[in-house]
Every structure is written in C-alpha cells, then in structure tokens.
C-alpha cells in the first residue's frame, strides 16, 4: 500500500476519534490548496510546512508582600516554511554564515474562524514564497562565483512523516491560594538584611503545537510548564551589584515541591545575599575546584552542548571545535553524554527539555553523543551535514524563528563516581599537590554564554552566584563574591578528574539562533584540576544613602 495512503488513513482515524482540532483541519486544507497552486509557479516549492504554537499563560509577580502583576493571556503564532528548489539546493541554503529568516511570527485568530485563519495563512505563504524564490535565484548566481563549500551536504533531509494527534488541553484558572503564597513568599524574602529589591514570579503556562507539512506529517501535541522564580538583589559597600536566585520548574502544579521546601529556598536566596554583601572579593585564580551538579550541568551546556549542535558543523564562519572529531576522544574516558528529550523526569524532578516531537515533526529519541569520552554524533535537525544525513529529533525553535539543531535534556554520565565526601577529599589533595592554599566550590550558577564563531575567541563565561573558598589546612569554607568562570573548551574538558555519585538538575531556557527553548542539564558534581576565574565587573555607585522606609511607612 502506498505510504501517503497509509498516512491519510491514520490521520482520518485520528479525526474519527474526535481528537483532531478544527485548527489542525484548517491548516491542512490551506496547505493542500496553496501547495497545489504554487506548483505552477517558477521556481516551484517542493515542501511547505505550517506550524502554530498556541500559548495560554497566567503570571503572578509579587514583591515585599504586594502583587506587582497579575495577568492571563492567550496567543496563536503562525510560522510558515516554503522550501523552493530541491533538497540538494534550496532557499534555506547557508552561505557565508548567512542563515535566512523568512517567517514573521504572524498572530492568527484565537477563535477557529475559517476565513480569518485561512486568509492569514494564505498571505504568509505568498510572502514567504516570494522571499524564498528570490533568495534561491541569488544563491544559484553566487554559487557560480564563490569557492565551493567544504561540506557539500544537501540542504534538507528526507524523513518519515509523523502522525500524532492528542486532545487539546486548556490551562485551568489559577486559584487565589497561589496569589496569597506569592505575597507571603515575597514578604519573607524582603525581610533579609541588605535586600534592595526582590521578587517572586509564578508562571503557569500551557503550550499546544500544531504542525502539518506536504510530506504527510500531521501533529497536534502539547505540555504544561509551571515555574516559580525567586530573586534578590543588593549592593555591597564597594559598589558591586550582587544577586541570588533560585527556581522550580514542573510540567504541572502537582510536580512542584512542598510549600515548606519552596519557603526554605526563598529564605536561602535571602540569606545567601545577606552573607554575600560582607563576603571578601576574590582575586584572579587558576587552580582546582568542584562544581556542584547544577553548576556542572550549566558548564556542560555552555562549553560543550552548543558546540555539538549540527548546524554549526556546516557553517564555515563557526569555530567548528568538534567537526573533525567524530570517533576520537574529546572528554575523559569515564565521561559519557546523552541527549534524551523522551525522558520526562529524573527522580521527582520534571525535565524542562522534554518533548514528543521536535519542531520539524521528527519523533524525539535518545541520542548517545559521547560514549566513554569518544564523540559519536551531533545533534541534528533536518539540515544534513557531512556524514550525518538525517535528523535525530533536535530541530527546535521559539515561535517566530527559523529552526536549527538545539539541545534538549543533557545527561552527563560517569563511570568514575565517588561520594561527595570523597570528592571533597580529592579536592584537598589536589590543592596540596599544586602547592596552593585553597580551591573553590561552586554551589549555584545562574547561567552563562559562549562564543563559537571563528572571528571571536573560542571562549566561554559561566556566571556563578554562590561560591566558597575551600582551604587545604582545614579552615571552614569561606563564602566569596565577584567570581566569573572563564576559559576555552578543549582545555577545560581535559581537566576533569572525577565526579560525585549523585546527580542534580538544572532547568532553564536557552537562547540562541532559533530563540529561547526549554532545556535541562543533569549532571553529577565534577572535580576539575584547573579552572580559571576572573573578577566580576564592579559598579561605581554607592549603596543608598537614605534609610529605607519601615514596614509601618515611617523611618
């Protein structure tokens, strides 16, 4: 039986079960009409994709016991892909580091009104087609006069169509109990000495994605996101701005920790900030350190994860750190790295980077990227690279951006695991071996950034929040401030000595070429024999001269 006929039967069965929404049907009808119409054009498209992201969200923000913001909003964002030419060379071909952007994040009706939705889809298809066809003409001209690219892979891979339709779920109204909690938590955070500003944000979100393409893919799926974000800011006597932060993420309210655990985290954020204000400032340092599991997860995400995203291996303006390193050792032989968007939880913690299908309709799958220190593959979208002609389900984007290969759930695995106590003992030994007085323990990190382009430095910066100096002579650990981790990737990987036997989860959002996407990093704590830190930028303003108002409104 013909493949497209089988897909049509599967899609019809999904509709018969009452799962397919009116929006998916409308997109499919307009897809068929526009594709047939544009076949007569010159050049003709060979592929069209319509994607809609529907977001429902409610946000509660509070500070010092008062609600600052409360709102609920819905939106539907349409993205249109029209590939003109052929899979060998099409309008999305990357040349000279230039990645085209055709989609415009068009808003469509929240109501399933056929004429309104179809008209917007038609307008966007026409606009994108005209831009894509002109770019293909320009590409064909320029390829005749420019040096041939070293990677001559096709521009688009062939993948099996996917059909998956699940019922659309709506975001339930948030109860007043959460408003009261936001007030209480924000009031508690503001009590801590030295807190100039602080906030608690509660974000309840439901996201549904609809996708149809001319290969027969028909997908309707979604998930929830709940976030509790707590942050405090202060200024030290020398003008240095300081902040502490923590967050909890889950797919739904049931996945959040207990109220007592959240309150404990709120107080730790405030207490850490108060202590940091009086902590000594570090000097530049190169030496041994332990990164906690959360800190290690960010470390791997920034300095490793971005460099093995597939599209970077083809872009000749990129540094291509690992492009020629497949089947060679790039990490210590006791480290393996897996990306697995199919994994929804680790223990009791929901993972932010989970999904069933990527944004090109390719089914998510587990991808063992590094095995025993040896690089095996890259994270792939439907943009092939030399030696890797197919997607492995990592084509992702924020609505309104073009798709590239991106990270999902990063899992660091180790065969050289020791207890936390033993890892600390190894740190002390390393400090003494190097003839130093101390090393460092990085407890919490807010994020970081990295540069991968050839024109810039192949470097990274990771932004710690809570850092302790660990003394070799047995003195108590000392909280310090003004620390940034800097370095280059290849040198940093070679310094990993051992890992703990416990993993921690860092959930967050990663911003890159295709916008912000939810990601997770799961890692044990790691001991590195050498890490470089530099002083954080310091402001020149003094702390406030006036006393703050009292809770009663006086001085």
PDB file of N, CA, C and O in Angstrom, residues 223-261:
ATOM      1  N   UNK A 223       2.055  20.447  26.152  1.00  0.00           N
ATOM      2  CA  UNK A 223       2.505  20.176  27.512  1.00  0.00           C
ATOM      3  C   UNK A 223       2.350  21.441  28.343  1.00  0.00           C
ATOM      4  O   UNK A 223       2.168  22.549  27.811  1.00  0.00           O
ATOM      5  N   UNK A 224       2.433  21.266  29.663  1.00  0.00           N
ATOM      6  CA  UNK A 224       2.340  22.392  30.570  1.00  0.00           C
ATOM      7  C   UNK A 224       3.710  22.771  31.110  1.00  0.00           C
ATOM      8  O   UNK A 224       4.650  21.970  31.113  1.00  0.00           O
ATOM      9  N   UNK A 225       3.827  24.001  31.564  1.00  0.00           N
ATOM     10  CA  UNK A 225       5.028  24.499  32.224  1.00  0.00           C
ATOM     11  C   UNK A 225       4.592  25.310  33.441  1.00  0.00           C
ATOM     12  O   UNK A 225       3.740  26.194  33.323  1.00  0.00           O
ATOM     13  N   UNK A 226       5.156  25.014  34.580  1.00  0.00           N
ATOM     14  CA  UNK A 226       4.938  25.813  35.782  1.00  0.00           C
ATOM     15  C   UNK A 226       6.302  26.214  36.309  1.00  0.00           C
ATOM     16  O   UNK A 226       7.197  25.370  36.441  1.00  0.00           O
ATOM     17  N   UNK A 227       6.480  27.509  36.597  1.00  0.00           N
ATOM     18  CA  UNK A 227       7.774  27.991  37.100  1.00  0.00           C
ATOM     19  C   UNK A 227       7.558  28.875  38.318  1.00  0.00           C
ATOM     20  O   UNK A 227       6.638  29.708  38.337  1.00  0.00           O
ATOM     21  N   UNK A 228       8.385  28.685  39.308  1.00  0.00           N
ATOM     22  CA  UNK A 228       8.466  29.591  40.447  1.00  0.00           C
ATOM     23  C   UNK A 228       9.877  30.169  40.444  1.00  0.00           C
ATOM     24  O   UNK A 228      10.858  29.430  40.545  1.00  0.00           O
ATOM     25  N   UNK A 229       9.969  31.469  40.303  1.00  0.00           N
ATOM     26  CA  UNK A 229      11.268  32.137  40.203  1.00  0.00           C
ATOM     27  C   UNK A 229      11.399  33.097  41.374  1.00  0.00           C
ATOM     28  O   UNK A 229      10.496  33.898  41.644  1.00  0.00           O
ATOM     29  N   UNK A 230      12.516  33.024  42.065  1.00  0.00           N
ATOM     30  CA  UNK A 230      12.752  33.907  43.212  1.00  0.00           C
ATOM     31  C   UNK A 230      14.127  34.534  43.073  1.00  0.00           C
ATOM     32  O   UNK A 230      15.113  33.863  42.756  1.00  0.00           O
ATOM     33  N   UNK A 231      14.191  35.840  43.251  1.00  0.00           N
ATOM     34  CA  UNK A 231      15.464  36.524  43.107  1.00  0.00           C
ATOM     35  C   UNK A 231      15.578  37.687  44.059  1.00  0.00           C
ATOM     36  O   UNK A 231      14.581  38.321  44.415  1.00  0.00           O
ATOM     37  N   UNK A 232      16.792  37.971  44.488  1.00  0.00           N
ATOM     38  CA  UNK A 232      17.058  39.097  45.378  1.00  0.00           C
ATOM     39  C   UNK A 232      18.302  39.826  44.888  1.00  0.00           C
ATOM     40  O   UNK A 232      19.239  39.201  44.384  1.00  0.00           O
ATOM     41  N   UNK A 233      18.298  41.142  45.033  1.00  0.00           N
ATOM     42  CA  UNK A 233      19.404  41.961  44.562  1.00  0.00           C
ATOM     43  C   UNK A 233      19.843  42.900  45.683  1.00  0.00           C
ATOM     44  O   UNK A 233      19.028  43.387  46.483  1.00  0.00           O
ATOM     45  N   UNK A 234      21.144  43.170  45.736  1.00  0.00           N
ATOM     46  CA  UNK A 234      21.711  44.088  46.718  1.00  0.00           C
ATOM     47  C   UNK A 234      22.980  44.712  46.188  1.00  0.00           C
ATOM     48  O   UNK A 234      23.437  44.392  45.094  1.00  0.00           O
ATOM     49  N   UNK A 235      23.553  45.623  46.962  1.00  0.00           N
ATOM     50  CA  UNK A 235      24.783  46.309  46.548  1.00  0.00           C
ATOM     51  C   UNK A 235      25.744  46.340  47.721  1.00  0.00           C
ATOM     52  O   UNK A 235      25.404  46.798  48.819  1.00  0.00           O
ATOM     53  N   UNK A 236      26.954  45.840  47.499  1.00  0.00           N
ATOM     54  CA  UNK A 236      27.977  45.842  48.538  1.00  0.00           C
ATOM     55  C   UNK A 236      28.512  47.259  48.748  1.00  0.00           C
ATOM     56  O   UNK A 236      28.292  48.159  47.927  1.00  0.00           O
ATOM     57  N   UNK A 237      29.250  47.459  49.838  1.00  0.00           N
ATOM     58  CA  UNK A 237      29.758  48.784  50.175  1.00  0.00           C
ATOM     59  C   UNK A 237      30.732  49.323  49.135  1.00  0.00           C
ATOM     60  O   UNK A 237      30.907  50.532  48.997  1.00  0.00           O
ATOM     61  N   UNK A 238      31.368  48.422  48.360  1.00  0.00           N
ATOM     62  CA  UNK A 238      32.308  48.870  47.319  1.00  0.00           C
ATOM     63  C   UNK A 238      31.631  49.109  45.979  1.00  0.00           C
ATOM     64  O   UNK A 238      32.294  49.367  44.982  1.00  0.00           O
ATOM     65  N   UNK A 239      30.294  49.017  45.939  1.00  0.00           N
ATOM     66  CA  UNK A 239      29.553  49.289  44.711  1.00  0.00           C
ATOM     67  C   UNK A 239      29.229  48.075  43.873  1.00  0.00           C
ATOM     68  O   UNK A 239      28.537  48.184  42.859  1.00  0.00           O
ATOM     69  N   UNK A 240      29.694  46.899  44.264  1.00  0.00           N
ATOM     70  CA  UNK A 240      29.439  45.699  43.473  1.00  0.00           C
ATOM     71  C   UNK A 240      27.973  45.289  43.594  1.00  0.00           C
ATOM     72  O   UNK A 240      27.441  45.157  44.690  1.00  0.00           O
ATOM     73  N   UNK A 241      27.328  45.114  42.453  1.00  0.00           N
ATOM     74  CA  UNK A 241      25.952  44.630  42.437  1.00  0.00           C
ATOM     75  C   UNK A 241      25.947  43.120  42.598  1.00  0.00           C
ATOM     76  O   UNK A 241      26.684  42.409  41.903  1.00  0.00           O
ATOM     77  N   UNK A 242      25.107  42.644  43.491  1.00  0.00           N
ATOM     78  CA  UNK A 242      25.047  41.219  43.794  1.00  0.00           C
ATOM     79  C   UNK A 242      23.610  40.726  43.675  1.00  0.00           C
ATOM     80  O   UNK A 242      22.660  41.478  43.916  1.00  0.00           O
ATOM     81  N   UNK A 243      23.482  39.472  43.315  1.00  0.00           N
ATOM     82  CA  UNK A 243      22.145  38.887  43.223  1.00  0.00           C
ATOM     83  C   UNK A 243      22.214  37.409  43.563  1.00  0.00           C
ATOM     84  O   UNK A 243      23.255  36.765  43.398  1.00  0.00           O
ATOM     85  N   UNK A 244      21.112  36.904  44.056  1.00  0.00           N
ATOM     86  CA  UNK A 244      20.949  35.475  44.274  1.00  0.00           C
ATOM     87  C   UNK A 244      19.624  35.059  43.662  1.00  0.00           C
ATOM     88  O   UNK A 244      18.710  35.879  43.495  1.00  0.00           O
ATOM     89  N   UNK A 245      19.529  33.768  43.354  1.00  0.00           N
ATOM     90  CA  UNK A 245      18.402  33.337  42.532  1.00  0.00           C
ATOM     91  C   UNK A 245      18.176  31.852  42.739  1.00  0.00           C
ATOM     92  O   UNK A 245      19.098  31.091  43.001  1.00  0.00           O
ATOM     93  N   UNK A 246      16.932  31.440  42.620  1.00  0.00           N
ATOM     94  CA  UNK A 246      16.605  30.018  42.567  1.00  0.00           C
ATOM     95  C   UNK A 246      15.279  29.880  41.826  1.00  0.00           C
ATOM     96  O   UNK A 246      14.543  30.865  41.644  1.00  0.00           O
ATOM     97  N   UNK A 247      14.974  28.677  41.398  1.00  0.00           N
ATOM     98  CA  UNK A 247      13.713  28.456  40.682  1.00  0.00           C
ATOM     99  C   UNK A 247      13.310  26.997  40.794  1.00  0.00           C
ATOM    100  O   UNK A 247      14.130  26.122  41.079  1.00  0.00           O
ATOM    101  N   UNK A 248      12.037  26.761  40.580  1.00  0.00           N
ATOM    102  CA  UNK A 248      11.488  25.411  40.485  1.00  0.00           C
ATOM    103  C   UNK A 248      10.672  25.332  39.201  1.00  0.00           C
ATOM    104  O   UNK A 248       9.930  26.260  38.870  1.00  0.00           O
ATOM    105  N   UNK A 249      10.818  24.229  38.490  1.00  0.00           N
ATOM    106  CA  UNK A 249      10.069  24.000  37.256  1.00  0.00           C
ATOM    107  C   UNK A 249       9.372  22.649  37.310  1.00  0.00           C
ATOM    108  O   UNK A 249       9.916  21.692  37.869  1.00  0.00           O
ATOM    109  N   UNK A 250       8.195  22.580  36.729  1.00  0.00           N
ATOM    110  CA  UNK A 250       7.465  21.322  36.651  1.00  0.00           C
ATOM    111  C   UNK A 250       6.495  21.409  35.478  1.00  0.00           C
ATOM    112  O   UNK A 250       6.211  22.496  34.955  1.00  0.00           O
ATOM    113  N   UNK A 251       5.996  20.247  35.081  1.00  0.00           N
ATOM    114  CA  UNK A 251       5.020  20.240  33.994  1.00  0.00           C
ATOM    115  C   UNK A 251       3.660  20.721  34.468  1.00  0.00           C
ATOM    116  O   UNK A 251       2.907  21.323  33.718  1.00  0.00           O
ATOM    117  N   UNK A 252       3.326  20.457  35.725  1.00  0.00           N
ATOM    118  CA  UNK A 252       2.066  20.930  36.289  1.00  0.00           C
ATOM    119  C   UNK A 252       2.261  21.199  37.779  1.00  0.00           C
ATOM    120  O   UNK A 252       3.330  20.936  38.344  1.00  0.00           O
ATOM    121  N   UNK A 253       1.248  21.730  38.401  1.00  0.00           N
ATOM    122  CA  UNK A 253       1.347  22.127  39.810  1.00  0.00           C
ATOM    123  C   UNK A 253       1.712  20.947  40.699  1.00  0.00           C
ATOM    124  O   UNK A 253       2.476  21.078  41.664  1.00  0.00           O
ATOM    125  N   UNK A 254       1.186  19.761  40.367  1.00  0.00           N
ATOM    126  CA  UNK A 254       1.458  18.571  41.188  1.00  0.00           C
ATOM    127  C   UNK A 254       2.942  18.219  41.222  1.00  0.00           C
ATOM    128  O   UNK A 254       3.411  17.550  42.147  1.00  0.00           O
ATOM    129  N   UNK A 255       3.691  18.651  40.227  1.00  0.00           N
ATOM    130  CA  UNK A 255       5.109  18.321  40.174  1.00  0.00           C
ATOM    131  C   UNK A 255       6.003  19.248  40.980  1.00  0.00           C
ATOM    132  O   UNK A 255       7.208  19.007  41.082  1.00  0.00           O
ATOM    133  N   UNK A 256       5.432  20.301  41.567  1.00  0.00           N
ATOM    134  CA  UNK A 256       6.228  21.234  42.362  1.00  0.00           C
ATOM    135  C   UNK A 256       6.526  20.646  43.739  1.00  0.00           C
ATOM    136  O   UNK A 256       5.770  19.818  44.241  1.00  0.00           O
ATOM    137  N   UNK A 257       7.604  21.087  44.377  1.00  0.00           N
ATOM    138  CA  UNK A 257       7.887  20.616  45.734  1.00  0.00           C
ATOM    139  C   UNK A 257       6.881  21.184  46.731  1.00  0.00           C
ATOM    140  O   UNK A 257       6.051  22.033  46.390  1.00  0.00           O
ATOM    141  N   UNK A 258       6.991  20.759  47.974  1.00  0.00           N
ATOM    142  CA  UNK A 258       6.064  21.210  49.012  1.00  0.00           C
ATOM    143  C   UNK A 258       6.251  22.699  49.286  1.00  0.00           C
ATOM    144  O   UNK A 258       7.288  23.287  48.978  1.00  0.00           O
ATOM    145  N   UNK A 259       5.235  23.292  49.894  1.00  0.00           N
ATOM    146  CA  UNK A 259       5.325  24.712  50.226  1.00  0.00           C
ATOM    147  C   UNK A 259       6.470  24.968  51.198  1.00  0.00           C
ATOM    148  O   UNK A 259       7.153  25.989  51.118  1.00  0.00           O
ATOM    149  N   UNK A 260       6.712  24.022  52.091  1.00  0.00           N
ATOM    150  CA  UNK A 260       7.810  24.171  53.041  1.00  0.00           C
ATOM    151  C   UNK A 260       9.156  24.206  52.316  1.00  0.00           C
ATOM    152  O   UNK A 260      10.048  24.991  52.669  1.00  0.00           O
ATOM    153  N   UNK A 261       9.326  23.365  51.299  1.00  0.00           N
ATOM    154  CA  UNK A 261      10.574  23.340  50.535  1.00  0.00           C
ATOM    155  C   UNK A 261      10.767  24.638  49.755  1.00  0.00           C
ATOM    156  O   UNK A 261      11.888  25.159  49.642  1.00  0.00           O
TER     157      UNK A 261
END
